[in-house]
Short mmCIF file of C-alpha atoms and ligand atoms in Angstrom, two decimals:
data_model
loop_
_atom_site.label_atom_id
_atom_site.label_comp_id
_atom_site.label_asym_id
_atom_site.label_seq_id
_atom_site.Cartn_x
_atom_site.Cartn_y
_atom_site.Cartn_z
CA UNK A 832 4.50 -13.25 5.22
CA UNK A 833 7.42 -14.80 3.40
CA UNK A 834 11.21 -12.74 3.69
CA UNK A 835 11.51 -11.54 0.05
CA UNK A 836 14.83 -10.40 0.21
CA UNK A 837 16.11 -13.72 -1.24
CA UNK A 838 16.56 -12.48 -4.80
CA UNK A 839 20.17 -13.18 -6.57
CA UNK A 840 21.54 -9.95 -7.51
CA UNK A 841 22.67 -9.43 -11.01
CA UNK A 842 25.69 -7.54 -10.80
CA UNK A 843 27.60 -6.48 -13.86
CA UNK A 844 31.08 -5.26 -13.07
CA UNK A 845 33.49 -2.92 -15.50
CA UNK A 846 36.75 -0.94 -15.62
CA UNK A 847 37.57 1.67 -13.30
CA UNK A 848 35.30 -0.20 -10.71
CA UNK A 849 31.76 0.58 -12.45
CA UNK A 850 28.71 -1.71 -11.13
CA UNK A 851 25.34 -2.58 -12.80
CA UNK A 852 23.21 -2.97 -10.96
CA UNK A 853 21.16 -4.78 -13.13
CA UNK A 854 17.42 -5.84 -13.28
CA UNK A 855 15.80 -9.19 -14.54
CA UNK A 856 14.86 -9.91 -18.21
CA UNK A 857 12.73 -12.78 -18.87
CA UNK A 858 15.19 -14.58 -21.28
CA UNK A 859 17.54 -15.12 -17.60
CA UNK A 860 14.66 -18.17 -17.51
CA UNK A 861 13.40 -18.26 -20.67
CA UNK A 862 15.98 -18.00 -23.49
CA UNK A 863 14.25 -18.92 -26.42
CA UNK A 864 11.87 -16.10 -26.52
CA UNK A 865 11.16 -13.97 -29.78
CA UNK A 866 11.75 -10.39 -30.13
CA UNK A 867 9.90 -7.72 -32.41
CA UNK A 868 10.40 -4.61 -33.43
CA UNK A 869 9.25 -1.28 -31.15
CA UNK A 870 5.83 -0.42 -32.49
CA UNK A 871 7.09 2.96 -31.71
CA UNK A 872 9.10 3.14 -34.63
CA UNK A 873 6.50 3.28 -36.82
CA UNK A 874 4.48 5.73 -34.76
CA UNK A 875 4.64 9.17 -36.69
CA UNK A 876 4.63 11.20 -33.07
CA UNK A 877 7.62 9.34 -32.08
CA UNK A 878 9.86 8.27 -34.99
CA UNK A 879 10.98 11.74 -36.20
CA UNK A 880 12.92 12.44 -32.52
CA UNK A 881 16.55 11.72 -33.15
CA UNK A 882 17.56 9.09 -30.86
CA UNK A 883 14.08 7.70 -29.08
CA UNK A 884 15.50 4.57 -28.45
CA UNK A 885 17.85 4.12 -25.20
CA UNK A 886 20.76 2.21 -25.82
CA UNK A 887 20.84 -1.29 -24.42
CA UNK A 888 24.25 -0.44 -22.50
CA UNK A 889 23.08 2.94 -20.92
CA UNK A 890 23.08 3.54 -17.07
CA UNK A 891 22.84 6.14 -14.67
CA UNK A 892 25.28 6.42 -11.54
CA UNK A 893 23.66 5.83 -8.09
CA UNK A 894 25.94 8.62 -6.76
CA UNK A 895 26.68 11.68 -8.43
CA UNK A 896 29.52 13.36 -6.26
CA UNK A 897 32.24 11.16 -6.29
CA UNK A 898 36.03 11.45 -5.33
CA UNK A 899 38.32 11.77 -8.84
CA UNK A 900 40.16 8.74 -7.50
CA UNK A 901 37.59 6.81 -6.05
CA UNK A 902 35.40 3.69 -8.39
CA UNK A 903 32.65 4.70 -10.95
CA UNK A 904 30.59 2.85 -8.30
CA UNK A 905 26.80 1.78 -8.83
CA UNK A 906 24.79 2.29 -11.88
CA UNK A 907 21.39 1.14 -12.89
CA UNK A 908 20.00 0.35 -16.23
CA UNK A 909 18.25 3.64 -17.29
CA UNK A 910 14.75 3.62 -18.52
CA UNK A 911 13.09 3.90 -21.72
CA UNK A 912 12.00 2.54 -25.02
CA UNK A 913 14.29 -0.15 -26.68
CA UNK A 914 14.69 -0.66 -30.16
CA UNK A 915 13.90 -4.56 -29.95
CA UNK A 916 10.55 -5.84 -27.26
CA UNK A 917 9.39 -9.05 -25.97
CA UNK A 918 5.19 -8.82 -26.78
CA UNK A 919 3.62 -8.29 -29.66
CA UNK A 920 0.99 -5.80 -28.77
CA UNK A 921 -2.16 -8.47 -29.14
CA UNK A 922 -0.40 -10.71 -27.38
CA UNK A 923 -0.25 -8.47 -24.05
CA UNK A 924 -2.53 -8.90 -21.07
CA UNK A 925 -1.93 -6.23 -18.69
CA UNK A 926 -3.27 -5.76 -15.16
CA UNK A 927 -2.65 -2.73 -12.51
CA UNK A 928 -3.49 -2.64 -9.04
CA UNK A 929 -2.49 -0.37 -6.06
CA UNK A 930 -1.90 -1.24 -2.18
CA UNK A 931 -0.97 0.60 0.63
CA UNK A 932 -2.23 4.20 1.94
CA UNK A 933 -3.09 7.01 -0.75
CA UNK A 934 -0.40 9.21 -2.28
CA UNK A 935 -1.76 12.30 -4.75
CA UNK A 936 -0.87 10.88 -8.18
CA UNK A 937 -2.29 7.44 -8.03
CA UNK A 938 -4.70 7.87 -10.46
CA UNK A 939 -2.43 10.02 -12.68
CA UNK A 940 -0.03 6.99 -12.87
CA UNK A 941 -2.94 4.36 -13.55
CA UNK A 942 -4.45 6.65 -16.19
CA UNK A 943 -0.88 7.13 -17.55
CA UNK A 944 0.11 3.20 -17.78
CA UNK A 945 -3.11 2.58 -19.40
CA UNK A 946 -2.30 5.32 -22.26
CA UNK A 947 1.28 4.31 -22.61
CA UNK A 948 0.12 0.65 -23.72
CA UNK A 949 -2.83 1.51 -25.76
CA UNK A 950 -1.25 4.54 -27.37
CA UNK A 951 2.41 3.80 -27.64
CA UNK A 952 1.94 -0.18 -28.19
CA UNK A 953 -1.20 -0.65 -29.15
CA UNK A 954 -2.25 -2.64 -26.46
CA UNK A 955 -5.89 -3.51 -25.59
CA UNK A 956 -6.49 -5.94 -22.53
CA UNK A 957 -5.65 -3.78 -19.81
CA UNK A 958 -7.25 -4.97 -16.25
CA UNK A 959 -7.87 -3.08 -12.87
CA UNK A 960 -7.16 -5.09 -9.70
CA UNK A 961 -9.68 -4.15 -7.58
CA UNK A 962 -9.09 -3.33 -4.03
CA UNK A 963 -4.70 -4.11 -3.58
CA UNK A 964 -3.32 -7.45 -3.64
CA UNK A 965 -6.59 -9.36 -1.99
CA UNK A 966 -8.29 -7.76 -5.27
CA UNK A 967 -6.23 -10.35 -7.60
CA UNK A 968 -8.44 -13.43 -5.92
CA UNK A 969 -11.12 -12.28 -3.87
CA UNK A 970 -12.90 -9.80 -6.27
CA UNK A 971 -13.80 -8.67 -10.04
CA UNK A 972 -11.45 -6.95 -11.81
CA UNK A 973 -11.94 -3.82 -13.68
CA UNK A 974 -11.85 -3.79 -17.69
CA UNK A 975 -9.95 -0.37 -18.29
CA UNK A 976 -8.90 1.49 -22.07
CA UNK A 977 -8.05 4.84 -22.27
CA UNK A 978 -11.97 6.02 -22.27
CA UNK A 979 -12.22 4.65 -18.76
CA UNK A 980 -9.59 6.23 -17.23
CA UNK A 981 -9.68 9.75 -19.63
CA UNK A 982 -10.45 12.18 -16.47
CA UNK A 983 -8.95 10.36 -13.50
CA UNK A 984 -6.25 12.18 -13.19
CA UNK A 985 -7.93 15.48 -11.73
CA UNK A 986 -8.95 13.19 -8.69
CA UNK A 987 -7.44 12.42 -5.84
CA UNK A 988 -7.28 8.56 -4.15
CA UNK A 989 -7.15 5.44 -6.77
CA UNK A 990 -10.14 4.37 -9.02
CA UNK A 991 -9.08 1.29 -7.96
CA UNK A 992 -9.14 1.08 -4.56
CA UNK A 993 -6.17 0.24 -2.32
CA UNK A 994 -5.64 -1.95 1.03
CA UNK A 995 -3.30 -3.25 3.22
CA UNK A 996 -2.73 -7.01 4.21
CA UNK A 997 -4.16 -9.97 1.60
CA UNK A 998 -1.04 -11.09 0.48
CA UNK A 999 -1.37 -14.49 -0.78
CA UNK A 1000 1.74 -15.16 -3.11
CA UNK A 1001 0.01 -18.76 -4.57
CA UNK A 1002 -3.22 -17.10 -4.89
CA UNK A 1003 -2.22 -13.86 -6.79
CA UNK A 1004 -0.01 -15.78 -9.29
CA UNK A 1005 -2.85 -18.54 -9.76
CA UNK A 1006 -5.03 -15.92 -10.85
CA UNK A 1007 -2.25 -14.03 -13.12
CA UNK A 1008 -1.69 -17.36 -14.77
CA UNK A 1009 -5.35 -18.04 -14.49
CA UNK A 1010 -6.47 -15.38 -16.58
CA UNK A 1011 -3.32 -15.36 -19.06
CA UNK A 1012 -2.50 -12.40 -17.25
CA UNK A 1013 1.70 -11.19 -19.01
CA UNK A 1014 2.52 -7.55 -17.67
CA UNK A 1015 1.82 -6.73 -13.69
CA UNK A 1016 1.80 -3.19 -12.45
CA UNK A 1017 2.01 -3.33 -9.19
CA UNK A 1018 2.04 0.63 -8.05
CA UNK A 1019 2.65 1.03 -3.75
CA UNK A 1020 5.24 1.60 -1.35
CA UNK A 1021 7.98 -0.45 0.71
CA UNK A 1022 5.46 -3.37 1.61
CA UNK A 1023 3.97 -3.35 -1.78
CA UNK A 1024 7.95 -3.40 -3.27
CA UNK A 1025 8.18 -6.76 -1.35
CA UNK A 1026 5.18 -8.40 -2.07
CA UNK A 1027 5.95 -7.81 -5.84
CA UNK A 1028 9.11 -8.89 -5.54
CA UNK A 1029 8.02 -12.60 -3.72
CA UNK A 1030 5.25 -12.55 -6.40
CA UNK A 1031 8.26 -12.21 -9.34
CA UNK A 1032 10.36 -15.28 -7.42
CA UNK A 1033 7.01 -17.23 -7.74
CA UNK A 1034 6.08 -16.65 -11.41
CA UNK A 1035 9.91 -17.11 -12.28
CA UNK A 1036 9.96 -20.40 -10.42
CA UNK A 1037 6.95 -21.32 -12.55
CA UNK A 1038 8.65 -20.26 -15.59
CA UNK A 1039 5.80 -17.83 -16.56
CA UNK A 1040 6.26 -15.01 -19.53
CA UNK A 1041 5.05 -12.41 -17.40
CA UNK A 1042 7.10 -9.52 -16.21
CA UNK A 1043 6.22 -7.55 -12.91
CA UNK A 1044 6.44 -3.85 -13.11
CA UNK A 1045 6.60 -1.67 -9.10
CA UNK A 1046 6.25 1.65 -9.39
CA UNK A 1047 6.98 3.40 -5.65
CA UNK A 1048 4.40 5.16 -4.04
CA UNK A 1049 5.12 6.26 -0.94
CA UNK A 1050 3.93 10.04 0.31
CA UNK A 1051 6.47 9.43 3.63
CA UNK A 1052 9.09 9.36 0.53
CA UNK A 1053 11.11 6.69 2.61
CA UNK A 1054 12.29 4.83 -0.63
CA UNK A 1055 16.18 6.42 -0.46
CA UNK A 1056 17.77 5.17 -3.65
CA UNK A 1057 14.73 7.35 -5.29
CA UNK A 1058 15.26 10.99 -5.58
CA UNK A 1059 11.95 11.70 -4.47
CA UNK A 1060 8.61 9.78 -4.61
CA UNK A 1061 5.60 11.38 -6.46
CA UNK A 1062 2.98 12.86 -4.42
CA UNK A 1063 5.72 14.41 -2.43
CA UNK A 1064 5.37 17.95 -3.83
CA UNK A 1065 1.61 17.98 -3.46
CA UNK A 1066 1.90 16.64 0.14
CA UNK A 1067 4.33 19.38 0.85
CA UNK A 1068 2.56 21.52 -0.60
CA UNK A 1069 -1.28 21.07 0.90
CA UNK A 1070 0.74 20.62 4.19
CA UNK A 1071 1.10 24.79 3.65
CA UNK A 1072 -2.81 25.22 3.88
CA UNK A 1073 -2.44 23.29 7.99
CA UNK A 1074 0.59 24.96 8.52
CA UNK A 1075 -0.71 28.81 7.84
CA UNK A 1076 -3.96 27.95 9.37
CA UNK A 1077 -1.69 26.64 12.36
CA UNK A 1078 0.13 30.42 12.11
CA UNK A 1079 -3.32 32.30 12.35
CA UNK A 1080 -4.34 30.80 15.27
CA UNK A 1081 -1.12 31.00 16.90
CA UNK A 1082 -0.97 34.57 16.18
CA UNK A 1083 -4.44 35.38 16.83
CA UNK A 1084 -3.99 34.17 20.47
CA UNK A 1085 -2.26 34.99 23.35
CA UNK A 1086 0.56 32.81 23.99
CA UNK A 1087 -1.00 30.87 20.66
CA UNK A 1088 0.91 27.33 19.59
CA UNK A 1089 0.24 26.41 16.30
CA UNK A 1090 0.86 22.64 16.13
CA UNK A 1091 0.73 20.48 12.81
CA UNK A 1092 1.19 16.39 12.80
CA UNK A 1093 2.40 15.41 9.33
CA UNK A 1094 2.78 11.91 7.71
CA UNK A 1095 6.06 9.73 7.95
CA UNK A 1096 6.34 6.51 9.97
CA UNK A 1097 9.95 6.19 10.14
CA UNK A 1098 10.82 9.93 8.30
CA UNK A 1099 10.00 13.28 8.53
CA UNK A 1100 10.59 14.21 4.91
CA UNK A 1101 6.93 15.92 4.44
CA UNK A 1102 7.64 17.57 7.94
CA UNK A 1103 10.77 18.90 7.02
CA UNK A 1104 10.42 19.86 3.83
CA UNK A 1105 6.59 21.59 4.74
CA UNK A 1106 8.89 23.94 7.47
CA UNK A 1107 11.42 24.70 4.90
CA UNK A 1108 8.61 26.12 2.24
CA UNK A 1109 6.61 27.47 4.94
CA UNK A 1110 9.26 30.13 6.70
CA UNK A 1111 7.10 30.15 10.04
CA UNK A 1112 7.55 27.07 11.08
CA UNK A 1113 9.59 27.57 14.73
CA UNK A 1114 10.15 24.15 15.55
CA UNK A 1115 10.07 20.75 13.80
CA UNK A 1116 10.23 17.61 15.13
CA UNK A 1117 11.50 14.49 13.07
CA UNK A 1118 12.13 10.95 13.74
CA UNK A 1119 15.60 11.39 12.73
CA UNK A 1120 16.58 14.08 15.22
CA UNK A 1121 15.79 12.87 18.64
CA UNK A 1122 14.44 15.22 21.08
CA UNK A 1123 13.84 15.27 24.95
CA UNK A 1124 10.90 17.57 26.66
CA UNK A 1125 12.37 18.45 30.44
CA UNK A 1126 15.52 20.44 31.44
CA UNK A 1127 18.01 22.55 29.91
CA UNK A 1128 17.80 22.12 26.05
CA UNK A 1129 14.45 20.23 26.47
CA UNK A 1130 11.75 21.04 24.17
CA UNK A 1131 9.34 22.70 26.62
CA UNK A 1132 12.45 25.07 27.85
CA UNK A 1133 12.50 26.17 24.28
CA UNK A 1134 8.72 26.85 23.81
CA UNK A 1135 8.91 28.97 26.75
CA UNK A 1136 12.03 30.54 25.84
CA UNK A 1137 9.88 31.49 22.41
CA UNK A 1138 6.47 32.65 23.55
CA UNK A 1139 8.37 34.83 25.91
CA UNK A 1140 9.93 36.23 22.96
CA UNK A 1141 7.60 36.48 20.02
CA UNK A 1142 3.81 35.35 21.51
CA UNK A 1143 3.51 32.90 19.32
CA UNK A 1144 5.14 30.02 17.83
CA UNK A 1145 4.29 27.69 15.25
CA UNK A 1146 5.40 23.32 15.70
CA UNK A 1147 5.25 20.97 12.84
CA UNK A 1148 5.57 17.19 13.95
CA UNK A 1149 6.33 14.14 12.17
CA UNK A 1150 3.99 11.18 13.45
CA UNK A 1151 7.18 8.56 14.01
CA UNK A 1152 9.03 11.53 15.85
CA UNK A 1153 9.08 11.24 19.49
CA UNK A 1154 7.70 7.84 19.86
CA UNK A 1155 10.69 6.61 22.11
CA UNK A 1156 9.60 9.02 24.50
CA UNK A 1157 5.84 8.08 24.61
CA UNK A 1158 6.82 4.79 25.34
CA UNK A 1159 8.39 5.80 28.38
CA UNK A 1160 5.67 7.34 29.90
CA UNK A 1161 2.88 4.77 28.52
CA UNK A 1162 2.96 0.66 28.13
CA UNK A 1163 4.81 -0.62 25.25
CA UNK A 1164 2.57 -0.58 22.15
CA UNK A 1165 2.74 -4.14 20.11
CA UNK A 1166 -0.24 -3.33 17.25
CA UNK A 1167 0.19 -3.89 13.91
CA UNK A 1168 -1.78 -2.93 11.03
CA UNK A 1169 -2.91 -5.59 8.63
CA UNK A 1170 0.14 -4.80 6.08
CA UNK A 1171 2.30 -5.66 9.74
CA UNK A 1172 3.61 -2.05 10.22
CA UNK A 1173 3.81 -0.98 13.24
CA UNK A 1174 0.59 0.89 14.23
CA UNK A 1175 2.33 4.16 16.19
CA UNK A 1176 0.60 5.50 19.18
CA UNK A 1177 -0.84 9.42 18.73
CA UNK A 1178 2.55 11.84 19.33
CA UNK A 1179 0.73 14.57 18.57
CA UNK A 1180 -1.99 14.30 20.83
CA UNK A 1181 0.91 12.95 23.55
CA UNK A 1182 2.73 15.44 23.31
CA UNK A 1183 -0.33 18.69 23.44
CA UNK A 1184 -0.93 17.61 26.85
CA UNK A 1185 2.52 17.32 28.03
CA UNK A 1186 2.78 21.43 26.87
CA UNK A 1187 -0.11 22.13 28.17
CA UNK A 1188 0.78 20.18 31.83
CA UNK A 1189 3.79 22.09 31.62
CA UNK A 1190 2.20 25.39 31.11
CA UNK A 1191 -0.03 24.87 33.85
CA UNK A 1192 2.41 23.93 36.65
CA UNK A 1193 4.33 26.92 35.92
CA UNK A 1194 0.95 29.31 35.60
CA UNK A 1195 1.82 30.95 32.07
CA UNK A 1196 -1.08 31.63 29.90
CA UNK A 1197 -0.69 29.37 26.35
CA UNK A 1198 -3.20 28.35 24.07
CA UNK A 1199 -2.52 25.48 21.86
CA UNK A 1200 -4.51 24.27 18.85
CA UNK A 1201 -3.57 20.93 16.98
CA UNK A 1202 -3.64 20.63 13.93
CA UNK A 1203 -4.07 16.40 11.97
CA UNK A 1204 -4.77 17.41 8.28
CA UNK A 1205 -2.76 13.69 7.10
CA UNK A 1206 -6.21 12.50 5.49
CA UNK A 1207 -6.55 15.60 3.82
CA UNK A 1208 -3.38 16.11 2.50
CA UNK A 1209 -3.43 12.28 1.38
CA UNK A 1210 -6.38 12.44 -0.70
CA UNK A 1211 -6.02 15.50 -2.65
CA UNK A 1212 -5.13 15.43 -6.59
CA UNK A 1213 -1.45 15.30 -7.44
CA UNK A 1214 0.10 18.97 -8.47
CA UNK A 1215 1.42 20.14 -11.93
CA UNK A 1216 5.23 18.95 -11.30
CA UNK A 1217 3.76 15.33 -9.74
CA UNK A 1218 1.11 14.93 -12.94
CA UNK A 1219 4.65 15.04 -15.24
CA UNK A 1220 6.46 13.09 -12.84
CA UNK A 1221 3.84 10.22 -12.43
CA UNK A 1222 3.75 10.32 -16.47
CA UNK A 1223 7.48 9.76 -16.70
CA UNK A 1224 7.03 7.15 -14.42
CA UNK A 1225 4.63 4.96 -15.42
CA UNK A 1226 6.17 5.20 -19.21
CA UNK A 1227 8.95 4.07 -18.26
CA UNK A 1228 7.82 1.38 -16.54
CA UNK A 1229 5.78 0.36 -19.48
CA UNK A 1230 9.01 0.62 -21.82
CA UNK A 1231 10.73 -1.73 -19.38
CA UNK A 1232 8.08 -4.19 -19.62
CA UNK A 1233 7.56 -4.13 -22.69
CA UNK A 1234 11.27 -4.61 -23.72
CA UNK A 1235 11.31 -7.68 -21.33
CA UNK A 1236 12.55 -6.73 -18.58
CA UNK A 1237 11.02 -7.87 -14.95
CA UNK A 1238 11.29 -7.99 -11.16
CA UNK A 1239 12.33 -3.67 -11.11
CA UNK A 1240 10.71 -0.94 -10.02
CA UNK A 1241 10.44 2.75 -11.79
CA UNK A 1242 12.36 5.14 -10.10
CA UNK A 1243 14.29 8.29 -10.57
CA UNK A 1244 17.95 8.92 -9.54
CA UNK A 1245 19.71 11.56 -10.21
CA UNK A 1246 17.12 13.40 -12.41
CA UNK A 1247 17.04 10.01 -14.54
CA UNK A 1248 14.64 7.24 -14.70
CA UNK A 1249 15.85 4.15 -14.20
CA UNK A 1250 15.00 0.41 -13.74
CA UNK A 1251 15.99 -0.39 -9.81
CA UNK A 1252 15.93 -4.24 -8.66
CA UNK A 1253 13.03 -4.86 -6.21
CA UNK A 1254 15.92 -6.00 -3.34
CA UNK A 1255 17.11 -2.03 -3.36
CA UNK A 1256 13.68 -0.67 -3.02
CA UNK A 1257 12.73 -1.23 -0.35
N1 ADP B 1641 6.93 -8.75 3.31
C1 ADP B 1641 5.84 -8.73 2.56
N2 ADP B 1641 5.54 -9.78 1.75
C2 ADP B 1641 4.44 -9.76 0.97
N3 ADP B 1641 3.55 -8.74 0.94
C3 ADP B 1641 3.77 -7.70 1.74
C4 ADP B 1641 4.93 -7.61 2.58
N4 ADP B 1641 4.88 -6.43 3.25
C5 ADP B 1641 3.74 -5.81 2.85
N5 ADP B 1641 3.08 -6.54 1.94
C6 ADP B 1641 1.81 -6.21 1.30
O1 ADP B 1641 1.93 -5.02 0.54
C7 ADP B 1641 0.72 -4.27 0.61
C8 ADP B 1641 0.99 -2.84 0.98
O2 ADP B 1641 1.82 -2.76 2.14
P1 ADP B 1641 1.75 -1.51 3.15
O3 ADP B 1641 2.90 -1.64 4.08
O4 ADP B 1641 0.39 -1.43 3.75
O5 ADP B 1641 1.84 -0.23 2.23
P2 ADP B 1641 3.03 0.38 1.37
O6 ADP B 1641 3.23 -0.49 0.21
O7 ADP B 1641 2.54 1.72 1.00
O8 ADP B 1641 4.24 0.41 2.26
C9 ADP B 1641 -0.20 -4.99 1.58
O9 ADP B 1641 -1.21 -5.67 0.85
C10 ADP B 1641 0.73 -5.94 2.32
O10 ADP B 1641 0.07 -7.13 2.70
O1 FBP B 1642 -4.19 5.19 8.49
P1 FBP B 1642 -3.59 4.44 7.37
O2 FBP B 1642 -4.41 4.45 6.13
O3 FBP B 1642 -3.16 3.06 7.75
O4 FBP B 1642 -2.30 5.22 6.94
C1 FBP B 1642 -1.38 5.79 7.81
C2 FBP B 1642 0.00 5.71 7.23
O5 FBP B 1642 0.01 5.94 5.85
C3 FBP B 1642 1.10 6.75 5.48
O6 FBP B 1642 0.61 8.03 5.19
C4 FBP B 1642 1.79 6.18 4.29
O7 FBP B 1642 2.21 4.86 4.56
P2 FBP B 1642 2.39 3.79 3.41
O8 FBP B 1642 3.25 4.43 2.37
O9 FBP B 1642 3.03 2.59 4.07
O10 FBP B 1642 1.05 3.46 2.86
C5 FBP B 1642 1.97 6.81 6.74
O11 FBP B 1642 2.66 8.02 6.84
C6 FBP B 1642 0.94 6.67 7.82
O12 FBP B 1642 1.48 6.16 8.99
MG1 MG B 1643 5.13 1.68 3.70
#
């Protein structure tokens, strides 16, 4: 897979040391083009709000506590509908496909992309990649309007499907250009960030008028400069069914260890946040807070320490927590998946039998039940607050492209949305 990270930033600087960062527009490579007037204007649900339109030299601050000497510091452009935009609405061609593992709210995104165009700009050749990035050469696509898509959002997964590997830059942007394909959505998570982005270096070294939309997906909500990714809540939230079912059994038995295993490779956002709401969570364990099992301060000292004390105890786990320590005990682990991240080796399963070892060399009665409810939580429907969020979203990514602007993903910072260059998102 080609290193994406290769793209020039386009860094505006003003007084009192205040930074764009800035996203692509197709007229950086194509100058000439023709602008029109927002169809929005016109539209009777939308003209009669004061102020729709975002002004072209509006940006949000990447940091929001600052010292009252220090810079003004990073900004990005914010997000929404601009008075002037780069397609005429018969003129658009619009495709959407999603990669990478589920998130809750993948279907209220698609179905919310495909309303923005039709609705807001009148668009009518929208497409549905089927299957992730392989889909875009290697099978139909999917003719979708606002019909298709009317009741998608009350299910969970994509309509689309999803997958991981099949990245072929040449043959994804020979079949954009192929079938006169102008306005990508590409929704998914760090690896999907940079295979849009290579894809946007390829159809701007071709000089194509196409602009390439990411919106971030990623349950594990590892995407930092993002205040959150949607399908968080929901995960955090169905993560409360495993955890109190973990606290029944724990309670319910002598000695009883209620042990969950949530999502997050390389964070244990969903862990820790799934503790915090929960209130009987006794011990997490996150990738970011490394942990050691024997002697004083060790993990199984303080599982003791805690069934001696209350009879119970509940454990929620991230899956990238504790990994360092498996490898110690087992040979070094080398698999990939077909995406290239690193497949991680079972820490929940690991780490069950080291309690329960240790329980049985030092003859105390414990009874531990483990608890894996990731393709569960994963495939559910996104909540109330994700269903607005994913909206937001995926308008404003349509706004963006629409007004011409390419090569940026959708994200929120600072309670904003705003258009983030690919290079920062992942
Ligand atoms: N460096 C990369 N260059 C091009 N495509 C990539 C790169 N990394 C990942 N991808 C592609 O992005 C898609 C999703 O990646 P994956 O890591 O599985 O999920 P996610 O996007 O949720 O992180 C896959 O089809 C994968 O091949
Ligand atoms: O079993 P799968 O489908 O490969 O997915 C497992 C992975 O998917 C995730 O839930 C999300 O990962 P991505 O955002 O990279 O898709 C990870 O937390 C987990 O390791
Ligand atoms: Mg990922």
């Amino acid at each position: 897979m080609s290193s994406p990270k290769s793209i020039k930033p386009k860094i505006v600087n003003g007084p009192g040391g205040y930074i764009l960062q800035d996203v692509p527009h197709l007229i950086d490579y194509l100058p000439d083009l023709p602008t029109y007037p927002n169809p929005l204007q016109d539209n009777p649900a939308y003209s009669v709000v004061k102020q729709y339109f975002v002004d072209a030299d509006d940006s949000v601050p990447e940091k929001i506590v600052v010292h009252k000497d220090g810079p003004r510091g990073i900004h990005f452009r914010r997000a929404g509908p601009r008075q002037k935009v780069y397609f005429e609405s018969d003129e658009v061609h619009a495709c959407i496909v999603t990669c990478g593992g589920l998130c809750p709210g993948l279907n209220t995104v698609i179905r919310e992309i495909v309303s923005s165009l039709s609705y807001m700009y009148g668009v009518k050749k929208i497409l549905g990649i089927d299957g992730g990035y392989r889909g875009f050469y290697a099978k139909n696509t999917i003719p979708l309007n606002s019909k298709v898509v009317n009741d998608i959002h009350k299910r969970g997964g994509t309509v689309l499907g999803t997958s991981r590997g099949g990245h072929d830059t040449t043959k994804i942007v020979d079949s954009i250009q192929d079938r006169g394909i102008n306005q990508v959505y590409i929704i998914g998570g760090d690896g999907t960030q940079r295979g849009a982005s290579v894809i946007f270096e390829e159809i701007r070294r071709r000089g194509l008028k196409v602009a390439v939309v990411g919106i971030p997906k990623t349950i594990d909500n590892d995407i930092p400069v993002i205040d959150k990714s949607f399908g968080f809540d929901t995960a955090v939230e169905e993560a409360q069914r495993a955890i109190n079912a973990a606290h029944v059994e724990a309670e319910s038995n002598e000695n009883g260890i209620g042990f969950v295993k949530l999502m997050g490779r390389y964070s244990g956002f969903i862990a820790m946040y799934a503790t915090l709401a929960s209130r009987d969570v006794d011990c997490c364990l996150i990738p970011e807070s490394p942990f050691y099992l024997e002697g004083e301060g060790g993990l199984l000292e303080f599982i003791e320490k805690r069934l001696k004390e209350h009879g119970h105890m509940v454990i929620v786990l991230a899956e990238g927590a504790g990994q360092d320590l498996m490898s110690k005990s087992m040979e070094s682990n080398t698999l990939k998946d077909a995406s290239g991240n690193k497949l991680l080796k079972d820490v929940g399963l690991w780490l069950s039998q080291s309690i329960k070892d240790y329980f049985k060399k030092i003859q105390m009665v414990m009874n531990l039940k483990y608890i894996d409810p990731t393709y569960m939580i994963r495939a559910v429907p996104s909540n109330a607050s994700d269903n607005v969020y994913c909206t937001l979203l995926a308008q404003s990514a349509v706004h963006g492209a629409m007004a011409g602007y390419t090569g940026y993903t959708s994200g929120l910072v600072n309670g904003r949305q705003t258009y983030i260059p690919y290079y920062v998102s992942y």
